[in-house]
Short mmCIF file of C-alpha atoms and ligand atoms in Angstrom, two decimals:
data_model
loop_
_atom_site.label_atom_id
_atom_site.label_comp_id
_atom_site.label_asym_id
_atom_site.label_seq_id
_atom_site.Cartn_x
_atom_site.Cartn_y
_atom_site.Cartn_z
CA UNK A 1 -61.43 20.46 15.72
CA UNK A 2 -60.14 22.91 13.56
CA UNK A 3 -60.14 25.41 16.08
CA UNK A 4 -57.98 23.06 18.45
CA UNK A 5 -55.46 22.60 15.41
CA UNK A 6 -55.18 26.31 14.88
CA UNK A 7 -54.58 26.89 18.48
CA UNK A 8 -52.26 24.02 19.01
CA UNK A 9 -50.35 25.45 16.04
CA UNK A 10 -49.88 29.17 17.11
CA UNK A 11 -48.51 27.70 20.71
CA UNK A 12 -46.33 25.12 19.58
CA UNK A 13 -44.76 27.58 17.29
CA UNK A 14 -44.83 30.70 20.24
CA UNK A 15 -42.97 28.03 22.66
CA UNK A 16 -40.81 26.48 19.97
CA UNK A 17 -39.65 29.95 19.32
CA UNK A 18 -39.42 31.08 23.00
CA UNK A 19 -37.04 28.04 23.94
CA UNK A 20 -34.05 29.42 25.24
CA UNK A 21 -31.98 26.64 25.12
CA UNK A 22 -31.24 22.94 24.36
CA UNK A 23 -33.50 21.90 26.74
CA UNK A 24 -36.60 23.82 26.19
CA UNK A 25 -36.64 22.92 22.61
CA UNK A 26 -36.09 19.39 23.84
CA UNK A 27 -39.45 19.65 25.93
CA UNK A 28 -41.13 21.73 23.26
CA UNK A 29 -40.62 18.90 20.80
CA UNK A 30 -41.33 15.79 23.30
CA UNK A 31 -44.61 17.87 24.39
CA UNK A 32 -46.25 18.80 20.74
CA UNK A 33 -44.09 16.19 18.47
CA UNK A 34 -43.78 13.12 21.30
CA UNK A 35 -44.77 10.02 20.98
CA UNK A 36 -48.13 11.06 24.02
CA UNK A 37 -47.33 14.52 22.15
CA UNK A 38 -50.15 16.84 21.57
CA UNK A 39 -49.84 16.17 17.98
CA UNK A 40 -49.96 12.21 18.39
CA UNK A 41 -53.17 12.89 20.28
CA UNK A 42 -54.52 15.16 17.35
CA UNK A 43 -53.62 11.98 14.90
CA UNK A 44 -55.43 9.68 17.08
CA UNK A 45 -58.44 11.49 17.44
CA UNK A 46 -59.17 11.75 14.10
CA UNK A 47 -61.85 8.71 14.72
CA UNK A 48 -64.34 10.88 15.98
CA UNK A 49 -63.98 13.27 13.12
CA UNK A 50 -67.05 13.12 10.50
CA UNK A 51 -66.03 11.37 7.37
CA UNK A 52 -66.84 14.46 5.44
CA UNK A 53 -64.38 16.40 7.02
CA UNK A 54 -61.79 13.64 7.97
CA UNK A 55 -59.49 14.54 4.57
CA UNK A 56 -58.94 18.20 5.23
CA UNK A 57 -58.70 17.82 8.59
CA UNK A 58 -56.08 15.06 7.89
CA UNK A 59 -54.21 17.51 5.82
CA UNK A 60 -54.26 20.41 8.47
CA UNK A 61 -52.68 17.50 11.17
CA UNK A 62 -50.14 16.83 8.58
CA UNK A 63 -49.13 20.44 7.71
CA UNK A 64 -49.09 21.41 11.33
CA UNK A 65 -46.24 18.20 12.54
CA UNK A 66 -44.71 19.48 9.20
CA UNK A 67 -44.45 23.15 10.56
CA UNK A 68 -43.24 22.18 13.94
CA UNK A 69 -40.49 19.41 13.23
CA UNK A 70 -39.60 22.26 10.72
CA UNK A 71 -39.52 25.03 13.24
CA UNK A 72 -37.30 22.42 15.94
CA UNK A 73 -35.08 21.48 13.03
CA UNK A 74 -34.31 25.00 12.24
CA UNK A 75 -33.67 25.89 16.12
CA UNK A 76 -31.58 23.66 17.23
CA UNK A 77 -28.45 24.22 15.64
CA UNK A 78 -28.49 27.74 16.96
CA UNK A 79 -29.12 26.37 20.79
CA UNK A 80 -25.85 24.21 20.53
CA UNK A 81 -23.55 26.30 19.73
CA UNK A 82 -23.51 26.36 15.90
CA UNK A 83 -23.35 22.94 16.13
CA UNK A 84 -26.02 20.14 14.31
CA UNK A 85 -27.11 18.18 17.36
CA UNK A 86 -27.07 15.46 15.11
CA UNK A 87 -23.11 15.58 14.89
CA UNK A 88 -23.27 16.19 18.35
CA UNK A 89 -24.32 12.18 18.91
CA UNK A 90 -20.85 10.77 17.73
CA UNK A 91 -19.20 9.65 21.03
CA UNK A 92 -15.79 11.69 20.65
CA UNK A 93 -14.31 9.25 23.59
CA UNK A 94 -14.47 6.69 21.06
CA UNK A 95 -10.89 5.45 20.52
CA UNK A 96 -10.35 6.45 16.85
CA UNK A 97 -8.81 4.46 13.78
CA UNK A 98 -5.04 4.73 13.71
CA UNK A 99 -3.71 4.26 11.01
CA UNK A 100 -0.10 2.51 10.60
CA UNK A 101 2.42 3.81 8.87
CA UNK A 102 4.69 1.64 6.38
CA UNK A 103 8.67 1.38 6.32
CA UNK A 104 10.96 -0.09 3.57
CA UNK A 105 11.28 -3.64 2.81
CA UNK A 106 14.27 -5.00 4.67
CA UNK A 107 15.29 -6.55 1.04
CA UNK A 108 15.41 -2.43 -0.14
CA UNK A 109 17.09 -1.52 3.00
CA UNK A 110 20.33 -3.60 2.55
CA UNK A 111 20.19 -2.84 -1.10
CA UNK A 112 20.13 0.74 -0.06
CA UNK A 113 22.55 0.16 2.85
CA UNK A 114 24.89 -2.15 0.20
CA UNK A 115 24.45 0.58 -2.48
CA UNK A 116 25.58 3.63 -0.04
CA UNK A 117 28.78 2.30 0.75
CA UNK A 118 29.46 2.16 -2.97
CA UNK A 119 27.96 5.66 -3.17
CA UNK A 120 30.12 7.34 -0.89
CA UNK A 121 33.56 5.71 -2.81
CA UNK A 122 32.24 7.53 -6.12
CA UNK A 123 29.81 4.90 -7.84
CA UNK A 124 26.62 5.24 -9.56
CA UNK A 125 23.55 2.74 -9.16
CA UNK A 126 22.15 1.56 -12.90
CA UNK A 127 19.95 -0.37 -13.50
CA UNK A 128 19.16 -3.18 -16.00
CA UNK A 129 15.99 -5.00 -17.12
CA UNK A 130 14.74 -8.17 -15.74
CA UNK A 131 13.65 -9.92 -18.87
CA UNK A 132 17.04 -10.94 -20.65
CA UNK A 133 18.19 -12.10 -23.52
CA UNK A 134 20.65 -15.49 -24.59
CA UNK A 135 23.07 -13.49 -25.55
CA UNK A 136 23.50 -10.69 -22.11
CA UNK A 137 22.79 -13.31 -19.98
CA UNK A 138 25.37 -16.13 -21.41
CA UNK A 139 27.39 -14.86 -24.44
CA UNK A 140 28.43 -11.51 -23.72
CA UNK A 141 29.80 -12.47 -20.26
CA UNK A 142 32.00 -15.77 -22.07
CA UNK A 143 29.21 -18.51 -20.78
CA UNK A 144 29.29 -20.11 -23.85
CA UNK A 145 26.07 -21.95 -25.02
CA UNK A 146 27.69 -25.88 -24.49
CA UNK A 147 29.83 -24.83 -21.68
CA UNK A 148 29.33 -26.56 -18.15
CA UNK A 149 29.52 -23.23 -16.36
CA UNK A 150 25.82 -22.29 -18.08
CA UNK A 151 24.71 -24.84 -15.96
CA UNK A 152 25.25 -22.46 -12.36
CA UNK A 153 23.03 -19.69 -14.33
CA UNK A 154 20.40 -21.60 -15.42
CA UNK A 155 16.85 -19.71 -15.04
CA UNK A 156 13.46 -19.43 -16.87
CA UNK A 157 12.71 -19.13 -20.38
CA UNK A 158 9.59 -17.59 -21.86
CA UNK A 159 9.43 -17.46 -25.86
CA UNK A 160 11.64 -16.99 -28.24
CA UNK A 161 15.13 -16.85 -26.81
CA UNK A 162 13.69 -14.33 -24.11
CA UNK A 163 14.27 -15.29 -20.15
CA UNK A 164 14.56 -14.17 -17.08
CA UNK A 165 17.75 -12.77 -15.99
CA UNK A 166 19.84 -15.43 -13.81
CA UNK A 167 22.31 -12.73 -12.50
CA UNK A 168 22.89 -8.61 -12.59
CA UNK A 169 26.05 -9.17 -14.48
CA UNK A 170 24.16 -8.96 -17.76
CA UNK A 171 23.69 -5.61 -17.14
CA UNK A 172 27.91 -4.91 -16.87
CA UNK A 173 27.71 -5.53 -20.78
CA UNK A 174 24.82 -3.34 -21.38
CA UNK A 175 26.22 -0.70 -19.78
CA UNK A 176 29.98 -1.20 -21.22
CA UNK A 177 28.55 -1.06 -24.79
CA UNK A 178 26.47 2.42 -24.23
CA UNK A 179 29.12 3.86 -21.98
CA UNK A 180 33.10 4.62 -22.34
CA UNK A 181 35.64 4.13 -19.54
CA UNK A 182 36.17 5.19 -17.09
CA UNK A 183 33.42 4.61 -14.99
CA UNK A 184 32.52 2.64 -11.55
CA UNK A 185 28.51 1.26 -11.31
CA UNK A 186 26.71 -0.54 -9.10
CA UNK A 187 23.31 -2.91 -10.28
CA UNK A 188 21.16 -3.85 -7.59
CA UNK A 189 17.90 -5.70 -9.00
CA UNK A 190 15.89 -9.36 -9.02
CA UNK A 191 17.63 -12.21 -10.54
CA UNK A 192 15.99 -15.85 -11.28
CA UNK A 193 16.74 -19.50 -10.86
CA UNK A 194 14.74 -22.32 -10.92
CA UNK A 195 15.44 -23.58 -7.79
CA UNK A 196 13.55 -25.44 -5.34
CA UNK A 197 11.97 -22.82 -2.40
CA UNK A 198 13.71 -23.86 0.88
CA UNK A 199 15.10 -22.13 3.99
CA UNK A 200 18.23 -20.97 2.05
CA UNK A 201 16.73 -20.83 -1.49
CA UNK A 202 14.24 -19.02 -3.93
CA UNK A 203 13.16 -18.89 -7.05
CA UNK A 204 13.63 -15.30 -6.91
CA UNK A 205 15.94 -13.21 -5.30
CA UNK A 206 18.21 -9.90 -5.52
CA UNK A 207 21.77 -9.00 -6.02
CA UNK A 208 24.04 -6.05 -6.37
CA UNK A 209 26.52 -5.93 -8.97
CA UNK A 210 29.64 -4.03 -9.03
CA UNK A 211 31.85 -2.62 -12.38
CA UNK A 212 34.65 -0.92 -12.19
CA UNK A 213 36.47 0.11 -15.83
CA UNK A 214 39.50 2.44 -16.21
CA UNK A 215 43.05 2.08 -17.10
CA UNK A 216 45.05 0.91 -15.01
CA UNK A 217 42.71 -1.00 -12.27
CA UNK A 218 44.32 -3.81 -10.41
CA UNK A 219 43.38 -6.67 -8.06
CA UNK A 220 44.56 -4.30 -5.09
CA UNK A 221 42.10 -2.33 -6.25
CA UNK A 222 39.29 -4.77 -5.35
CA UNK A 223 40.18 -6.19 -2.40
CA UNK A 224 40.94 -2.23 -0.97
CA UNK A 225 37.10 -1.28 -2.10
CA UNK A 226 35.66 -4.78 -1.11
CA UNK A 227 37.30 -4.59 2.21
CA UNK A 228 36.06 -1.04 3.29
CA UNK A 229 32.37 -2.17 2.03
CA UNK A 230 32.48 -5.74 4.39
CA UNK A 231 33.86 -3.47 7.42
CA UNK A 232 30.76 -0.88 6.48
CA UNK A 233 28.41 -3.47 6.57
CA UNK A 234 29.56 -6.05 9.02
CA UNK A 235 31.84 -3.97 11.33
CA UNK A 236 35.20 -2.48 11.77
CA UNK A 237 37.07 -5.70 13.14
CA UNK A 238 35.75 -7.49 9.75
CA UNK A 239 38.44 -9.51 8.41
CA UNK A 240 38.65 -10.83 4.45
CA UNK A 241 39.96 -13.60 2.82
CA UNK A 242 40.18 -14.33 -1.08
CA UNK A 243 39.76 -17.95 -2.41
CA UNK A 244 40.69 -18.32 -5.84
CA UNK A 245 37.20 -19.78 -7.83
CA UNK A 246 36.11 -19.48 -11.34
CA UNK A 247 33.76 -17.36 -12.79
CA UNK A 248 33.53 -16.88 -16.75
CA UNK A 249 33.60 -13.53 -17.07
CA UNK A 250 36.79 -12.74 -14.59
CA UNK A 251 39.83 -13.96 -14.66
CA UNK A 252 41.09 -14.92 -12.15
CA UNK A 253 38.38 -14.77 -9.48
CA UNK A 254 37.79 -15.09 -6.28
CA UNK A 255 35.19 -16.00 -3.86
CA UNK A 256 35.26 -13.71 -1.01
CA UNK A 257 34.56 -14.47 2.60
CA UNK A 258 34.35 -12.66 5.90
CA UNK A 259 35.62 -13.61 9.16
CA UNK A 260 32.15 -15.08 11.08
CA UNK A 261 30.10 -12.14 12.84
CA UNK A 262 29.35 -14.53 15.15
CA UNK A 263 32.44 -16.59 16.53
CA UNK A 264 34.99 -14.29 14.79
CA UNK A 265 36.39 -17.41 13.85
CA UNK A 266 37.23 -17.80 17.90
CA UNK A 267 37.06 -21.69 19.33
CA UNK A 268 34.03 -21.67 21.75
CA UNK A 269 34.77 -24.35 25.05
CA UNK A 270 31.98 -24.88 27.32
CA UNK A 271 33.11 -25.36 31.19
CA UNK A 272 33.95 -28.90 30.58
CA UNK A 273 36.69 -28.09 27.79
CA UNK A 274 34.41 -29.26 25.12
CA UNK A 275 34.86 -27.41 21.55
CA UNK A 276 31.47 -26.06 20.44
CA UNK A 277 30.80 -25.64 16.57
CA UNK A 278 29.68 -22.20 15.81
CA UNK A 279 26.27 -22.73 13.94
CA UNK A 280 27.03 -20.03 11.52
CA UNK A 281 30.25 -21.33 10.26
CA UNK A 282 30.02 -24.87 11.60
CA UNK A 283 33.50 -23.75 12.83
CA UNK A 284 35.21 -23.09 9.87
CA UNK A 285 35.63 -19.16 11.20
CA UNK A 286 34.42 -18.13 7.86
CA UNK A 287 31.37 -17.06 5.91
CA UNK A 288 31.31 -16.41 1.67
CA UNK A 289 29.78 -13.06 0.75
CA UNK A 290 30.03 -12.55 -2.91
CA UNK A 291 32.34 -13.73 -5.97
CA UNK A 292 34.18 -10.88 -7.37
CA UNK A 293 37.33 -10.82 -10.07
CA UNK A 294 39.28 -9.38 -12.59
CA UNK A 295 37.14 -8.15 -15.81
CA UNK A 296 37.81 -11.13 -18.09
CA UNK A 297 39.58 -9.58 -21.54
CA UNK A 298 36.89 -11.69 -23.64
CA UNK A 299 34.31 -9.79 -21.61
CA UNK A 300 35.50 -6.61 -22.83
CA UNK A 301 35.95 -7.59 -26.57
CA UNK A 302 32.42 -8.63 -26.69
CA UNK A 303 31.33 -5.49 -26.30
CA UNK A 304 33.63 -3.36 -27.91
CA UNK A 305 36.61 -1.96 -26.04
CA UNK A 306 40.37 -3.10 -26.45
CA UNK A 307 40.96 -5.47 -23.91
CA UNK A 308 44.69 -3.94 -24.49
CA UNK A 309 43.64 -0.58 -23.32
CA UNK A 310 41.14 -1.23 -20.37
CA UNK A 311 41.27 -3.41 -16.94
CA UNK A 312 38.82 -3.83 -14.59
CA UNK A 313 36.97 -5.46 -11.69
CA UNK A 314 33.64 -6.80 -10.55
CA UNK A 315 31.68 -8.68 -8.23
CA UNK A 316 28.86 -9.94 -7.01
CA UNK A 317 26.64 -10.35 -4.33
CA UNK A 318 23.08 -11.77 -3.09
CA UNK A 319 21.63 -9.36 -1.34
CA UNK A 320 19.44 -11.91 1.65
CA UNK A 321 22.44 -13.52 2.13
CA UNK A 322 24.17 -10.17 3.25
CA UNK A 323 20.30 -9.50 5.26
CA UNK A 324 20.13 -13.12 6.59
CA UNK A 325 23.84 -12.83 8.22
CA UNK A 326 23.24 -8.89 8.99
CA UNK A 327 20.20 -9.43 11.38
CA UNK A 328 20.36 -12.97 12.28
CA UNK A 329 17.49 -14.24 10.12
CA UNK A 330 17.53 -18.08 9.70
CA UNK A 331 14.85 -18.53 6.84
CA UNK A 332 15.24 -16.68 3.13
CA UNK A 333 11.05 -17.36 2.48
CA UNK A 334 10.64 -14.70 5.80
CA UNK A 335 11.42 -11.86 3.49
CA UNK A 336 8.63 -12.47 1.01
CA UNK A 337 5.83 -13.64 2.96
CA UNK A 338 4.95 -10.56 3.77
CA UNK A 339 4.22 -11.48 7.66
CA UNK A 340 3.64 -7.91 9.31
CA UNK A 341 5.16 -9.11 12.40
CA UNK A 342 8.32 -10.14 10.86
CA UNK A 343 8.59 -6.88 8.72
CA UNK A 344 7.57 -4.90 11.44
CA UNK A 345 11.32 -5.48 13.49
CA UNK A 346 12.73 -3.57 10.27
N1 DAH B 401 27.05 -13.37 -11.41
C1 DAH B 401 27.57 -14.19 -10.35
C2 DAH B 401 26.48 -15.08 -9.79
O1 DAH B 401 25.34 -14.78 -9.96
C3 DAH B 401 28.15 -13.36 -9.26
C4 DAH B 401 29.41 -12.67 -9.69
C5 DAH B 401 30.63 -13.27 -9.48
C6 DAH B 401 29.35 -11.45 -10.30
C7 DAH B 401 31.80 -12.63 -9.88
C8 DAH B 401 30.54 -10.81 -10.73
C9 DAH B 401 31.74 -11.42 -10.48
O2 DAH B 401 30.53 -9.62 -11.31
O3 DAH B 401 32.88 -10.80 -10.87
O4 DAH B 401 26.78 -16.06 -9.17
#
């Protein structure tokens, strides 16, 4: 038996050497190291081996399929091609993972888009925080603490006279106390009201904010800037119209509208004559886009500067309304469910 084990080694090892290629090995291995192999055999005739000798014989059995899966290990890699045949079993036709690759928000896109046209007449994008205080929120911008007007700006308090900011114009007297005229800024960010969610409201939502301060700015100034950003944005044959409104920190102000993108404030007849309501405008051949004004004097002796010695503008805008009439989107709650197919047209 021990004979057979020696002489089974020294050819095993002679042909597992010899084998040329994959293939060889391959029958090497399946004839010595197989499951009929003439290993396996060894193994299974170890029943007629006296029980005297049956331990060291074991141990020669084991040491020799040691030796020989050794010696087939240690072969193979050089028969395919440097290769492991191991790697060699992953199916390469398999199609592989892809991975997709992200794009911007559409929110950050029109605040980018909004912020750019802004850019290119000379301002700068700053940028305020989104926990407030009473008095930036209210005070500073003449929304006194009884007045009605508080009511509009009304948002979420957490403790101690901190909430969350109901508007970017907080951030026009922040800046105006740290900086001197002149200057022109615009504030995109996340603004709060406790609103109920529905197709045109959340409890969250974005706006920019625009400041200009110098010496000598006037209304004409405004409506020139105002105008070039709604043809920018909403196309060349844009038309504007100011509506005199009331804000607390302008005077006056205005609410500004656009001419609809999508009747152009144009009657629509079917072919029987019939007028059709645009459902846009609901006919009125108009759409409101921000509120926007003259810097309110009190605005600018709250935080320091002569109201004799500066003038200025600002206004105001929510950034999904400008989205929502931009691409056509009918529901505000689309941009913050986060539905991949939605964000995906972006
Ligand atoms: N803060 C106003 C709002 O949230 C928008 C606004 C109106 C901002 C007029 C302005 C402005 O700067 O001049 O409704």
């Amino acid at each position: 038996m021990k004979d057979k084990i020696k002489e089974i080694q020294r050819s095993a090892i002679e042909e597992i050497a010899q084998a040329s290629d994959a293939e060889a090995l391959e029958k090497a291995r399946v004839k010595y190291l197989g499951r009929k192999g003439l290993i396996t055999e060894l193994f299974k005739s170890m029943g007629g081996v006296s029980p005297a000798d049956r331990a060291e014989v074991g141990k020669l059995i084991n040491s020799l399929k040691e030796t020989a899966t050794k010696a087939v290990d240690e072969k193979a890699p050089s028969l395919s091609g440097g290769r492991d045949l191991k790697v060699q079993k992953t199916d390469i036709t398999l199609p592989g993972i892809s991975r997709e690759i992200g794009h911007r928000h559409p929110i950050s896109k029109t605040i980018e888009e909004i912020c750019g046209v802004f850019i290119s007449l000379g301002f700068k994008v700053v940028e305020g925080p989104e926990i407030e205080n009473e008095h930036y929120n209210f005070e500073a911008l003449n929304i006194p603490l009884e007045h009605p007007s508080r009511d509009a700006f009304d948002t979420f308090y957490l403790a101690d006279k901190w909430l969350l900011r109901s508007h970017t114009s907080p951030v026009q007297a922040r800046f105006m106390e740290k900086n001197k005229p002149p200057f022109s800024i615009v504030i995109p960010g996340k603004v709060y009201r406790p609103d109920a969610t529905d197709a045109s409201h959340s409890f969250m939502f974005h706006q920019v904010e625009g400041l200009v301060v110098s010496d000598n700015i006037k209304f004409s100034d405004l409506k020139g800037a105002l105008t070039l950003f709604a043809k920018q944005m909403f196309g060349e044959s844009t038309r504007m119209r100011f509506r005199p409104s009331f804000f607390p920190f302008t005077e006056p102000s205005a609410e500004v509208d656009i001419s609809c993108i999508l009747c152009s404030g144009k009657e629509v007849r079917d072919a029987q004559g019939a007028i059709h309501r645009c459902s846009l405008c609901g006919g009125k051949g108009w759409i409101e886009i921000l509120g926007a004004g003259m810097v309110n004097p009190k605005v600018f002796k709250n935080v320091g500067y002569n109201p004799e010695k500066v003038t200025g503008f600002a206004f105001g805008m929510g950034v999904e309304r400008i989205a929502i009439l931009k691409y056509g989107i009918t529901d505000i709650r689309m941009f913050f469910e986060n539905d991949i197919r939605f964000l995906r047209q972006f």
